[in-house]
Structures are given as structure tokens and as C-alpha cells.
Coordinates of C-alpha atoms in Angstrom, one line a residue:
M26 CA 35.8 -13.1 -1.2
T27 CA 36.2 -10.2 1.2
Y28 CA 35.3 -6.6 0.7
D29 CA 35.3 -3.5 2.8
D30 CA 31.6 -2.9 3.7
A31 CA 32.2 0.9 3.3
R32 CA 32.9 0.3 -0.4
L33 CA 29.6 -1.5 -0.9
A34 CA 27.4 1.6 -0.7
I35 CA 23.9 0.4 -1.7
P36 CA 22.1 2.9 -3.9
P37 CA 18.6 4.0 -3.0
F38 CA 15.7 2.1 -4.6
Y39 CA 13.6 3.4 -7.5
C40 CA 10.0 2.4 -6.8
P41 CA 7.3 4.9 -7.9
I42 CA 4.5 2.8 -6.4
E43 CA 2.6 3.7 -3.3
G44 CA 2.9 1.3 -0.4
G45 CA 0.2 0.0 2.1
R46 CA 0.1 -2.0 5.3
H47 CA -2.7 -4.1 6.8
P48 CA -3.8 -2.6 10.2
E49 CA -3.8 -6.1 11.8
A50 CA -0.1 -6.7 11.4
K51 CA 0.8 -6.6 15.1
A52 CA -2.0 -8.8 16.2
V53 CA -1.1 -11.4 13.5
E54 CA 2.5 -11.2 14.5
Q55 CA 1.6 -12.2 18.1
L56 CA -0.5 -15.2 16.8
C57 CA 2.3 -16.3 14.6
T58 CA 4.8 -16.2 17.5
E59 CA 2.5 -18.4 19.6
W60 CA 2.2 -20.8 16.6
I61 CA 6.0 -21.0 16.1
D62 CA 6.5 -21.8 19.8
A63 CA 3.7 -24.5 19.7
F64 CA 5.4 -26.4 16.8
G65 CA 8.9 -26.0 18.1
F66 CA 10.8 -26.1 14.8
C67 CA 13.3 -23.6 16.1
R68 CA 15.9 -25.7 17.9
N69 CA 17.3 -23.0 20.2
E70 CA 16.8 -19.3 21.2
A71 CA 19.1 -18.0 18.5
E72 CA 17.1 -19.7 15.7
R73 CA 13.8 -18.4 17.3
T74 CA 15.1 -14.9 17.6
W75 CA 16.4 -14.8 14.0
L76 CA 13.0 -16.1 12.8
L77 CA 11.0 -13.5 14.7
A78 CA 13.5 -10.9 13.4
T79 CA 12.1 -11.5 9.9
R80 CA 8.9 -9.7 10.9
S81 CA 7.1 -11.8 8.5
A82 CA 3.7 -10.6 9.5
D83 CA 4.8 -7.1 8.6
F84 CA 6.1 -8.4 5.3
C85 CA 2.8 -10.0 4.4
A86 CA 0.8 -7.0 5.7
R87 CA 2.7 -4.9 3.1
F88 CA 2.0 -7.4 0.3
A89 CA -1.7 -7.8 0.9
P90 CA -2.8 -4.6 2.8
A91 CA -6.5 -5.2 2.0
S92 CA -6.7 -8.9 2.9
T93 CA -9.0 -10.6 5.4
A94 CA -7.5 -11.1 8.9
E95 CA -7.8 -14.9 8.5
G96 CA -6.1 -14.8 5.2
L97 CA -3.3 -12.6 6.4
L98 CA -2.7 -15.0 9.3
V99 CA -2.3 -18.1 7.2
Y100 CA -0.2 -16.2 4.7
A101 CA 2.1 -15.0 7.5
L102 CA 2.4 -18.5 9.0
W103 CA 3.7 -19.8 5.7
V104 CA 6.2 -17.0 5.3
Y105 CA 7.6 -17.5 8.8
W106 CA 7.8 -21.3 8.0
A107 CA 9.5 -20.6 4.7
F108 CA 12.1 -18.4 6.3
A109 CA 12.8 -21.1 8.9
F110 CA 13.1 -23.7 6.2
D111 CA 15.3 -21.5 4.1
D112 CA 17.7 -20.9 7.0
A113 CA 17.8 -24.5 8.1
F114 CA 18.1 -26.3 4.7
C115 CA 18.7 -23.9 1.8
D116 CA 21.3 -21.2 2.7
E117 CA 23.0 -23.0 5.6
G118 CA 23.1 -26.4 7.2
P119 CA 24.4 -29.7 5.7
M120 CA 21.8 -29.9 2.9
S121 CA 22.7 -26.5 1.6
H122 CA 25.7 -28.0 -0.1
D123 CA 24.2 -31.4 -1.0
P124 CA 21.6 -31.3 -3.8
G125 CA 20.9 -35.0 -3.6
A126 CA 20.0 -34.9 0.1
F127 CA 18.1 -31.7 -0.3
G128 CA 16.2 -33.1 -3.3
I129 CA 15.0 -36.1 -1.2
Y130 CA 13.9 -34.0 1.7
A131 CA 12.3 -31.4 -0.5
G132 CA 10.3 -34.1 -2.3
E133 CA 9.0 -35.3 1.1
V134 CA 8.1 -31.8 2.1
Q135 CA 6.3 -31.2 -1.2
R136 CA 4.2 -34.3 -0.7
V137 CA 3.2 -33.2 2.8
W138 CA 2.1 -29.9 1.3
E139 CA 0.1 -31.6 -1.5
T140 CA -1.7 -34.0 0.8
S141 CA -2.4 -31.4 3.5
L142 CA -4.1 -29.2 0.9
S143 CA -5.9 -31.9 -0.9
A144 CA -7.1 -34.4 1.7
V145 CA -10.7 -34.1 3.0
A146 CA -9.8 -36.2 6.0
A147 CA -6.6 -34.5 7.2
P148 CA -3.5 -36.8 7.2
P149 CA -1.7 -37.3 10.6
L150 CA 0.9 -34.8 11.6
S151 CA 4.6 -35.8 11.0
T152 CA 7.0 -36.1 13.9
D153 CA 9.3 -33.8 11.8
P154 CA 8.4 -30.3 13.2
Y155 CA 8.9 -28.7 9.8
K156 CA 6.6 -31.1 8.1
A157 CA 4.1 -31.0 10.9
A158 CA 4.0 -27.2 10.8
L159 CA 3.6 -27.2 7.0
C160 CA 0.8 -29.7 7.3
D161 CA -1.0 -27.4 9.8
I162 CA -0.7 -24.5 7.3
G163 CA -2.1 -26.7 4.6
R164 CA -5.1 -27.6 6.6
R165 CA -5.8 -23.9 7.5
T166 CA -5.3 -22.9 3.8
R167 CA -7.7 -25.5 2.5
V168 CA -10.5 -23.9 4.4
L169 CA -9.8 -20.5 2.9
S170 CA -9.0 -21.4 -0.7
T171 CA -10.6 -22.7 -3.9
A172 CA -9.4 -25.8 -5.7
T173 CA -7.8 -23.6 -8.4
Q174 CA -5.9 -21.6 -5.8
Q175 CA -4.7 -24.8 -4.1
R176 CA -3.4 -26.1 -7.4
R177 CA -1.5 -22.8 -8.0
L178 CA 0.0 -23.1 -4.6
I179 CA 1.1 -26.7 -5.1
D180 CA 2.7 -25.9 -8.5
N181 CA 4.5 -22.8 -7.3
H182 CA 5.7 -24.6 -4.2
R183 CA 7.3 -27.2 -6.4
R184 CA 8.8 -24.5 -8.6
W185 CA 10.4 -22.9 -5.5
L186 CA 11.9 -26.2 -4.1
F187 CA 13.3 -27.1 -7.6
G188 CA 14.8 -23.6 -7.9
V189 CA 16.5 -24.0 -4.5
Q190 CA 17.9 -27.4 -5.5
W191 CA 19.2 -25.8 -8.7
Q192 CA 20.9 -23.2 -6.6
I193 CA 22.4 -25.8 -4.2
G194 CA 23.6 -27.7 -7.2
N195 CA 25.5 -24.7 -8.3
R196 CA 27.0 -24.2 -4.9
A197 CA 28.0 -27.9 -4.6
A198 CA 29.8 -27.7 -7.9
G199 CA 31.5 -24.5 -7.0
Q200 CA 29.9 -22.8 -10.0
T201 CA 28.7 -19.3 -10.4
P202 CA 26.1 -19.3 -13.2
D203 CA 26.1 -16.9 -16.1
L204 CA 23.5 -14.2 -16.0
N205 CA 20.9 -16.0 -18.1
G206 CA 21.3 -19.2 -16.0
Y207 CA 21.2 -17.2 -12.7
L208 CA 18.0 -15.3 -13.7
G209 CA 16.3 -18.6 -14.7
M210 CA 17.3 -20.2 -11.4
R211 CA 16.4 -17.2 -9.3
L212 CA 12.9 -17.1 -10.7
G213 CA 12.3 -20.3 -8.8
S214 CA 14.6 -20.1 -5.8
C215 CA 13.3 -16.7 -4.7
A216 CA 9.8 -18.1 -4.4
G217 CA 8.4 -15.0 -6.1
A218 CA 5.4 -16.5 -7.8
L219 CA 4.6 -18.5 -4.7
T220 CA 4.9 -15.6 -2.2
I221 CA 2.9 -13.3 -4.4
G222 CA 0.3 -16.0 -5.2
W223 CA -0.6 -16.1 -1.5
T224 CA -2.2 -12.6 -1.9
E225 CA -5.1 -14.2 -3.8
I226 CA -5.9 -16.4 -0.8
A227 CA -5.3 -13.7 1.7
N228 CA -7.8 -11.5 -0.1
G229 CA -10.3 -14.2 -0.6
V230 CA -10.6 -13.5 -4.3
E231 CA -9.8 -15.9 -7.2
V232 CA -8.4 -14.5 -10.4
P233 CA -10.0 -16.4 -13.3
P234 CA -7.6 -18.9 -15.0
E235 CA -8.1 -17.3 -18.4
E236 CA -6.6 -14.1 -16.9
M237 CA -4.1 -15.5 -14.5
D238 CA -2.6 -17.9 -17.0
S239 CA -2.2 -15.3 -19.7
A240 CA 1.3 -14.5 -20.9
A241 CA 1.0 -10.9 -19.7
V242 CA 0.0 -11.7 -16.2
Q243 CA 2.6 -14.5 -15.9
A244 CA 5.2 -12.0 -17.1
L245 CA 4.1 -9.4 -14.6
T246 CA 4.2 -12.0 -11.8
E247 CA 7.7 -13.0 -12.8
M248 CA 8.9 -9.4 -13.1
A249 CA 7.6 -8.5 -9.6
G250 CA 9.3 -11.6 -8.1
T251 CA 12.5 -10.8 -9.9
I252 CA 12.6 -7.2 -8.8
A253 CA 11.9 -8.3 -5.2
A254 CA 14.7 -10.9 -5.4
M255 CA 17.1 -8.4 -6.8
D256 CA 16.2 -5.9 -4.1
N257 CA 16.7 -8.7 -1.4
D258 CA 20.2 -9.3 -2.9
R259 CA 20.9 -5.6 -2.7
H260 CA 19.8 -5.5 0.9
S261 CA 21.8 -8.5 1.9
L262 CA 25.0 -8.0 -0.1
P263 CA 27.1 -6.5 2.7
K264 CA 26.0 -9.2 5.1
D265 CA 26.5 -12.0 2.5
V266 CA 30.0 -10.7 1.8
H267 CA 30.8 -10.5 5.5
R268 CA 29.6 -14.1 6.0
N269 CA 31.1 -15.5 2.8
L270 CA 27.6 -16.3 1.4
A271 CA 27.7 -14.0 -1.7
D272 CA 28.6 -16.6 -4.3
Q273 CA 25.1 -16.4 -5.9
N274 CA 24.1 -12.8 -5.0
F275 CA 23.0 -11.0 -8.2
A276 CA 25.7 -8.3 -7.9
T277 CA 28.4 -11.1 -7.6
V278 CA 27.0 -12.8 -10.7
V279 CA 27.1 -9.5 -12.6
A280 CA 30.7 -8.8 -11.4
R281 CA 31.9 -12.1 -12.7
A282 CA 29.9 -11.9 -15.9
H283 CA 31.4 -8.5 -16.8
S284 CA 34.7 -8.8 -15.0
L285 CA 33.8 -5.8 -12.8
P286 CA 34.8 -4.9 -9.2
L287 CA 31.9 -5.7 -7.0
E288 CA 31.2 -2.0 -6.1
R289 CA 30.8 -1.2 -9.8
A290 CA 28.7 -4.3 -10.4
V291 CA 26.2 -3.1 -7.8
G292 CA 25.5 -0.1 -10.1
E293 CA 25.1 -2.4 -13.2
A294 CA 22.8 -4.7 -11.2
V295 CA 20.6 -1.8 -10.2
A296 CA 20.4 -0.6 -13.8
I297 CA 19.2 -4.1 -14.9
R298 CA 16.7 -4.1 -12.1
D299 CA 15.3 -0.6 -13.0
R300 CA 14.9 -1.6 -16.6
I301 CA 12.6 -4.5 -15.4
M302 CA 10.8 -2.0 -13.2
L303 CA 10.0 0.3 -16.1
R304 CA 8.8 -2.6 -18.2
F305 CA 6.6 -3.8 -15.3
L306 CA 5.0 -0.4 -14.9
E307 CA 4.4 -0.1 -18.7
L308 CA 2.8 -3.6 -19.0
R309 CA 0.7 -3.2 -15.9
D310 CA -0.7 0.1 -17.1
H311 CA -1.5 -1.6 -20.4
I312 CA -3.3 -4.5 -18.8
Q313 CA -5.2 -2.8 -16.0
P314 CA -8.0 -1.2 -18.1
V315 CA -9.1 -4.5 -19.5
A316 CA -8.7 -6.5 -16.3
G317 CA -11.6 -7.9 -14.3
P318 CA -12.0 -6.8 -10.6
A319 CA -10.1 -9.8 -9.2
L320 CA -7.2 -9.3 -11.6
R321 CA -7.1 -5.6 -10.9
Q322 CA -6.7 -6.4 -7.2
Y323 CA -3.9 -8.9 -8.0
L324 CA -2.1 -6.3 -10.2
D325 CA -2.4 -3.8 -7.4
D326 CA -0.8 -6.3 -5.0
L327 CA 2.0 -7.0 -7.4
G328 CA 2.9 -3.4 -7.0
H329 CA 2.4 -3.7 -3.2
A330 CA 4.8 -6.6 -3.2
I331 CA 7.6 -4.7 -4.9
R332 CA 7.2 -1.6 -2.7
G333 CA 6.4 -3.6 0.4
N334 CA 9.4 -5.9 0.0
A335 CA 11.8 -3.0 -0.4
D336 CA 10.2 -1.1 2.6
W337 CA 10.4 -4.2 4.8
G338 CA 13.9 -5.2 3.7
M339 CA 15.4 -1.8 4.6
R340 CA 14.0 -2.1 8.1
V341 CA 14.5 -5.7 9.4
T342 CA 17.3 -7.3 11.4
R343 CA 17.6 -10.1 8.9
Y344 CA 19.4 -8.1 6.3
H345 CA 21.3 -5.6 8.5
N346 CA 22.9 -7.7 11.3
H347 CA 26.2 -9.4 10.4
A348 CA 26.0 -11.8 13.4
S349 CA 26.1 -15.5 12.8
R350 CA 23.0 -17.7 13.1
A351 CA 24.5 -19.2 16.3
E352 CA 24.3 -15.8 18.0
V353 CA 21.1 -14.3 19.4
P354 CA 20.6 -11.0 17.4
E355 CA 19.4 -7.7 18.7
L356 CA 15.8 -7.3 17.4
L357 CA 16.1 -4.0 15.5
Y358 CA 13.4 -2.4 13.3
N359 CA 14.3 0.8 11.5
E360 CA 11.3 3.2 11.7
D361 CA 13.1 6.1 10.0
P362 CA 11.7 7.4 6.7
I363 CA 13.2 5.8 3.6
D364 CA 15.1 7.8 0.9
W365 CA 13.9 6.6 -2.5
A366 CA 15.6 7.3 -5.8
D367 CA 13.8 10.0 -7.9
E368 CA 14.9 8.4 -11.2
P369 CA 15.7 4.9 -12.5
A370 CA 19.4 4.0 -12.9
S371 CA 18.5 3.2 -16.6
R372 CA 15.7 4.3 -18.9
R373 CA 16.5 1.9 -21.7
A374 CA 13.3 0.4 -23.0
D375 CA 14.8 -2.4 -25.2
P376 CA 14.6 -6.0 -24.0
L377 CA 17.3 -7.3 -21.7
P378 CA 19.7 -9.7 -23.6
Y379 CA 18.8 -12.7 -21.5
P380 CA 16.5 -15.3 -23.3
T381 CA 15.0 -16.5 -20.0
L382 CA 13.3 -13.1 -19.5
S383 CA 13.6 -11.1 -22.8
W384 CA 10.1 -12.3 -23.8
W385 CA 8.7 -10.0 -21.1
W386 CA 9.1 -7.2 -23.7
D387 CA 7.0 -9.0 -26.3
D388 CA 3.5 -7.7 -27.3
L389 CA 1.7 -9.4 -24.4
Q390 CA -2.1 -9.4 -23.9
V391 CA -4.6 -10.9 -21.5

């Protein structure tokens, strides 16, 4: 699949949510760089530079702008690790086309995560640098989190790895899923609930289970993760097309589902995304007045996650450099003001016709 990048004009983002950014982002970035170098899971200078180019400390600082410094650090360490893992095993590399091999390795990684969070006497570090680094993150997280938060992290980590294996299974079969299948898969593979769930630990505040586990809050969490995933697909589409990695980009799935040229499918994908954004804002405004203080902060950070992810994604090298992973990229960071859309691409308020997410429009309560 090849397209002229000039024809893939990416529309501006609709996001009527104020952003924020933790003031310690730069200091945390330096600590994360030292940690990455200490564990050595980047095999060469190109991998290291691509990983630093994610600016993951800035990413987390936008998701949890009111977090503690210690919480922001462990959050950023995990996000740097997750980007490294994603690049090495999920999107590229031999396991990215072998669901069986990935499933075995993912199971081993998941068990390292579970034991490092759960063991009072820390287990020994693995000789595998990815597992060793994750074990260190687990040890640090255990000190800052409650048992309930640890269980949420474990469950959402498993959901992420399963979603990635589902995606790799599609790729191995040469299969582009239909929209309902894609959206169900992407809820896991984007690590939305997991990445957003870290804000609880970064803030040092636990949302009570009776609130967090409610259908309304789970729907809001899924919506925020889905919007961010769709935004990431929008950021990366020109690069994915350039590098022949667009087989499961949301715009590509829309194009095939509706037999549209890709440049027209981008507009349809944005309209779907904006309908979810409007439902997110509506439901969040409905829930906030009855939410306890911890849930109110979590709901605020769901909004920060959507806005921060879009802000960050429009600025970092990761999405806007077409070089291969074997090349050392120039570390760019766009400091220019962002142009935002004044209006959504669609104001339709009826549920989207995809069973995996149409329940978000039900009458949901906390």
C-alpha cells in the first residue's frame, strides 16, 4: 500500500479540554535516561535514540500534571519500557508476525510483572534486560501503591499483552479486521486502561472499587483510551503508510470497511472519533457531581490523558520522522502552538453501530 503523503492531510484535533503539564518533567526525563542506560535494553544507539525520542516523561507529565514526583518517575519508567517493548516485539521484530512466539514471551513477561508487584522478598532480576527492567519497575511501584492498585495494574497489563497478541494474530493471518473486531482488539492493544490507570499511582490516590468498577467509569476509561488510540493512529498514518505498517491503522480499517480511498477514510475516522469525544464529555459531566474526591481527580486525568496525548503526539519525533528504526533519528520536538478544531467533525449523539462499544451510550451510573 503506497500513498502520496501530501494526500494524507491530517485534520486538526477537536479537544475542548484544557491541558496541563507537571513541572518536574525535565528532571524526571533525565532520571529515566540514566535508568535506561543502566539496564541496557536498547541494543544500539539507534534504538536508544528512538526510545528517548518518545519523550515519555513529557507524555506522563501531561497525563498526571498534579502527581507526586516519585509517582511521576515510576509512571514514566514504565512508559519508556513499554515503548521499547512495543518497538522490539509488537510492531517490528520476529515476534511481531508470530503470535505463538509472542504469546510465550508475553506470558513470561506478565509473570515477571505479577511477581515483582506481589513478592515481599523481591525475586532475583532476570538476565533478560526487558524482564529485569520491568522487575525493577514492579519493585518501585509496590512501594507507592495499594494492593487494589496493584491488582488493577496486573489485570490491565494482561489485557494489553492479550490485545497485542490478537493484533499480531491478525497480521500473521494477513487479515484486516472489520470495524467491530478492530475496536475490540484496539481497546487492549493500545494499553489505554493500563496507561491511564497509572495516574492513580502517580497521584498517590486510590479510587474506591465501588466507583472505579462501575459501568460508567469503565466506559469513560475505555472511551479515553480509544480516543487516544485513534489520535495516535491519526498522528502516525503518514509514517505507517511510508513504512508499510498501516495494515491495522484505524483509517485503513475504515477504508476497507467502507470501500473508501484512504484520504476520504481519514475524515470518516475523525467523525467516529469525535462522536466518542462528545459522549465522553456528556457522560463525564453527568458523573462528576456525584463522584468522590479520588474519582473526581481520576476523571480530570482522563481528560488530561486525551488532551495530553494529542498535544504530545503532535510534537514528538516518534510520529513525524519516516526514518527506519535502524537509523539514528534527529531528536525533534515541535514547540509551536497547536491549531485545534473549533467544532467536532460530527455532532451525532446516537450510539455508534459497533456492539463492542455501543453500550457506552446506555444510561450509565456510578
